[in-house]
Coordinates of C-alpha atoms in Angstrom, one line a residue:
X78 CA 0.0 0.0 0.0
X79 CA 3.1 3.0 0.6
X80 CA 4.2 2.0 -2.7
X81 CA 1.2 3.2 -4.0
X82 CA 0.7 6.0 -1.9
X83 CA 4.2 6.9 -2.9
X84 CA 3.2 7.7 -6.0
X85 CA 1.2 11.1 -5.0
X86 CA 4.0 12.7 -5.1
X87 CA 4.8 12.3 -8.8
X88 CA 1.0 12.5 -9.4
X89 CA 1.4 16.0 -7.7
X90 CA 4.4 17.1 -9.5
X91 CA 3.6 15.7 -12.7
X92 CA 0.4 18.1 -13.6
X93 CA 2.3 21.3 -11.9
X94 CA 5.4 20.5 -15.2
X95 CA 1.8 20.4 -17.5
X96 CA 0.2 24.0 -15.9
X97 CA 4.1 25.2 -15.9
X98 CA 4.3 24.3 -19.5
X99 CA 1.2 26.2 -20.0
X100 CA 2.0 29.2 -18.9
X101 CA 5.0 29.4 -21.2
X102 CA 3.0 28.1 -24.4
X103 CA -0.1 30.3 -23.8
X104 CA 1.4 33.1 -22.1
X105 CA -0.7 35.4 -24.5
X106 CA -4.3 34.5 -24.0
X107 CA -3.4 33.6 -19.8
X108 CA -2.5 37.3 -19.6
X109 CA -5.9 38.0 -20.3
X110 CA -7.5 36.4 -17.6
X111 CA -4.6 38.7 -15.0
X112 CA -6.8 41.4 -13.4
X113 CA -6.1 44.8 -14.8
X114 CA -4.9 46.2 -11.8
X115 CA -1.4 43.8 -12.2
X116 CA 1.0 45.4 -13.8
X117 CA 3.3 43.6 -17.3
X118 CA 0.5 40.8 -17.6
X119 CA 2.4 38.4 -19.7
X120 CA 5.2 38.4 -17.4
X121 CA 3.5 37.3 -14.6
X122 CA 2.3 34.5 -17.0
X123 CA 5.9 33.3 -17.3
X124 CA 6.6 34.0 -13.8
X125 CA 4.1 32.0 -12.7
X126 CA 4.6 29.3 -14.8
X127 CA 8.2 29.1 -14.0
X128 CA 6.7 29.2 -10.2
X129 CA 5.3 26.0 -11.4
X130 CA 8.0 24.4 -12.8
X131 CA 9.9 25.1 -9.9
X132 CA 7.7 23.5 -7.3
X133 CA 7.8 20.5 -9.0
X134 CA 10.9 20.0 -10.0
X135 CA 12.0 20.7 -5.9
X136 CA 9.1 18.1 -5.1
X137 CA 10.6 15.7 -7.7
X138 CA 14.4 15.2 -6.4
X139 CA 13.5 16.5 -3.1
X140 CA 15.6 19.6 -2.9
X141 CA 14.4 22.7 -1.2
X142 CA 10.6 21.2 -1.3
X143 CA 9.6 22.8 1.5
X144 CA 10.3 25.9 0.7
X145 CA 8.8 25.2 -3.3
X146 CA 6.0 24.0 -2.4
X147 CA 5.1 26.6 0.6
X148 CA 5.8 29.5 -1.9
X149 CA 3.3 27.2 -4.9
X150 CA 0.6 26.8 -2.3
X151 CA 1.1 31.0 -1.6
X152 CA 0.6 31.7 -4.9
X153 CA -2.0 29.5 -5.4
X154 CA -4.0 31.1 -2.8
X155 CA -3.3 34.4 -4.0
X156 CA -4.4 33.5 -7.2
X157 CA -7.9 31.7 -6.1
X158 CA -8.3 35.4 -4.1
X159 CA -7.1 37.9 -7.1
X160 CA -8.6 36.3 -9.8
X161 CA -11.7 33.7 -9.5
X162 CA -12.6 34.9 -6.3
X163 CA -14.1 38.5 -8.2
X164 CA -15.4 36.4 -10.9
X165 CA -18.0 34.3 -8.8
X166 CA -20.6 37.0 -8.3
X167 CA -20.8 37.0 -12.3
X168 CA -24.4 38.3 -13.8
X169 CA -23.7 35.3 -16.1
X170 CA -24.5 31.8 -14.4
X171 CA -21.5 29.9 -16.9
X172 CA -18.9 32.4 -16.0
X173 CA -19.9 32.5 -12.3
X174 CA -19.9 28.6 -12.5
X175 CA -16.1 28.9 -13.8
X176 CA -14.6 31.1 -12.0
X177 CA -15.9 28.9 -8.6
X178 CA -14.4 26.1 -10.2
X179 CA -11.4 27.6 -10.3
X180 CA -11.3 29.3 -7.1
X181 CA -11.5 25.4 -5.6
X182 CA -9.0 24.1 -7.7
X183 CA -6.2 26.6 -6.8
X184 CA -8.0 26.4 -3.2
X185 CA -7.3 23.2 -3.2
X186 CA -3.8 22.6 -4.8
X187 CA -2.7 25.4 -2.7
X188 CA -4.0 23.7 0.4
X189 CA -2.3 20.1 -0.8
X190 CA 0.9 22.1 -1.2
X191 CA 1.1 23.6 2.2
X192 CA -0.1 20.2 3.5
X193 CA 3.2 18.7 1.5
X194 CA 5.7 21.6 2.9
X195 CA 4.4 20.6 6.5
X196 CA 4.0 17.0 6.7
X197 CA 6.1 15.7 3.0
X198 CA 9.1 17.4 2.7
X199 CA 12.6 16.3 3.0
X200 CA 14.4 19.6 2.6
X201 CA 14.1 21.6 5.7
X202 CA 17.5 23.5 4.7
X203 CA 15.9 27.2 4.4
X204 CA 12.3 26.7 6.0
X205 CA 13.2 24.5 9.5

């Protein structure tokens, strides 16, 4: 049974390489879901993309993963609050629908990263 329970961790990492990925190929249209009030849109696209690709790749070999997947879950949060949290008042039912999915989903990866960072990681070198 660990053995397969082992493998959340690579079916964590794996899909934040996919969202990093992403960011870098549609950089363009994910700027325009950035609230306005952000400033250089499609650099926060790569940034967070490469906030991504980061986390995983600490989760993966297990170097600073506390401190990658503390700052993912951060920024997850931040973005379930900036961006879909807005969006779910929407006049229009679909769009309100969306953006609540979303809020969840970066609710909940955000949550499942600071659950790794306290109770997962291996790397306790910069966050003790």
């Amino acid at each position: 049974m660990n053995s397969i329970l082992s493998l959340g961790r690579w079916l964590y990492a794996i899909p934040l390489i996919l969202f990093g990925a992403f960011h870098f190929m549609g950089a363009k249209d994910m700027a325009g879901m950035v609230p306005s009030y952000f400033p250089a849109k499609e650099i926060l696209v790569y940034l967070t993309g490469a906030g991504h690709l980061a986390a995983a790749l600490a989760i993966i070999l297990g170097k600073y993963d506390k401190l990658g997947t503390a700052l993912l879950g951060l920024m997850m949060v931040i973005f379930a609050l900036t961006i879909y949290l807005p969006g779910m008042g929407a006049e229009d039912a679909m769009a309100s629908q969306m953006a609540t999915t979303q809020f969840l989903k970066d609710l909940m990866i955000g949550g499942a990263a600071w659950m790794y960072a306290a109770n997962m990681a291996k790397d306790n070198s910069i966050i003790g």
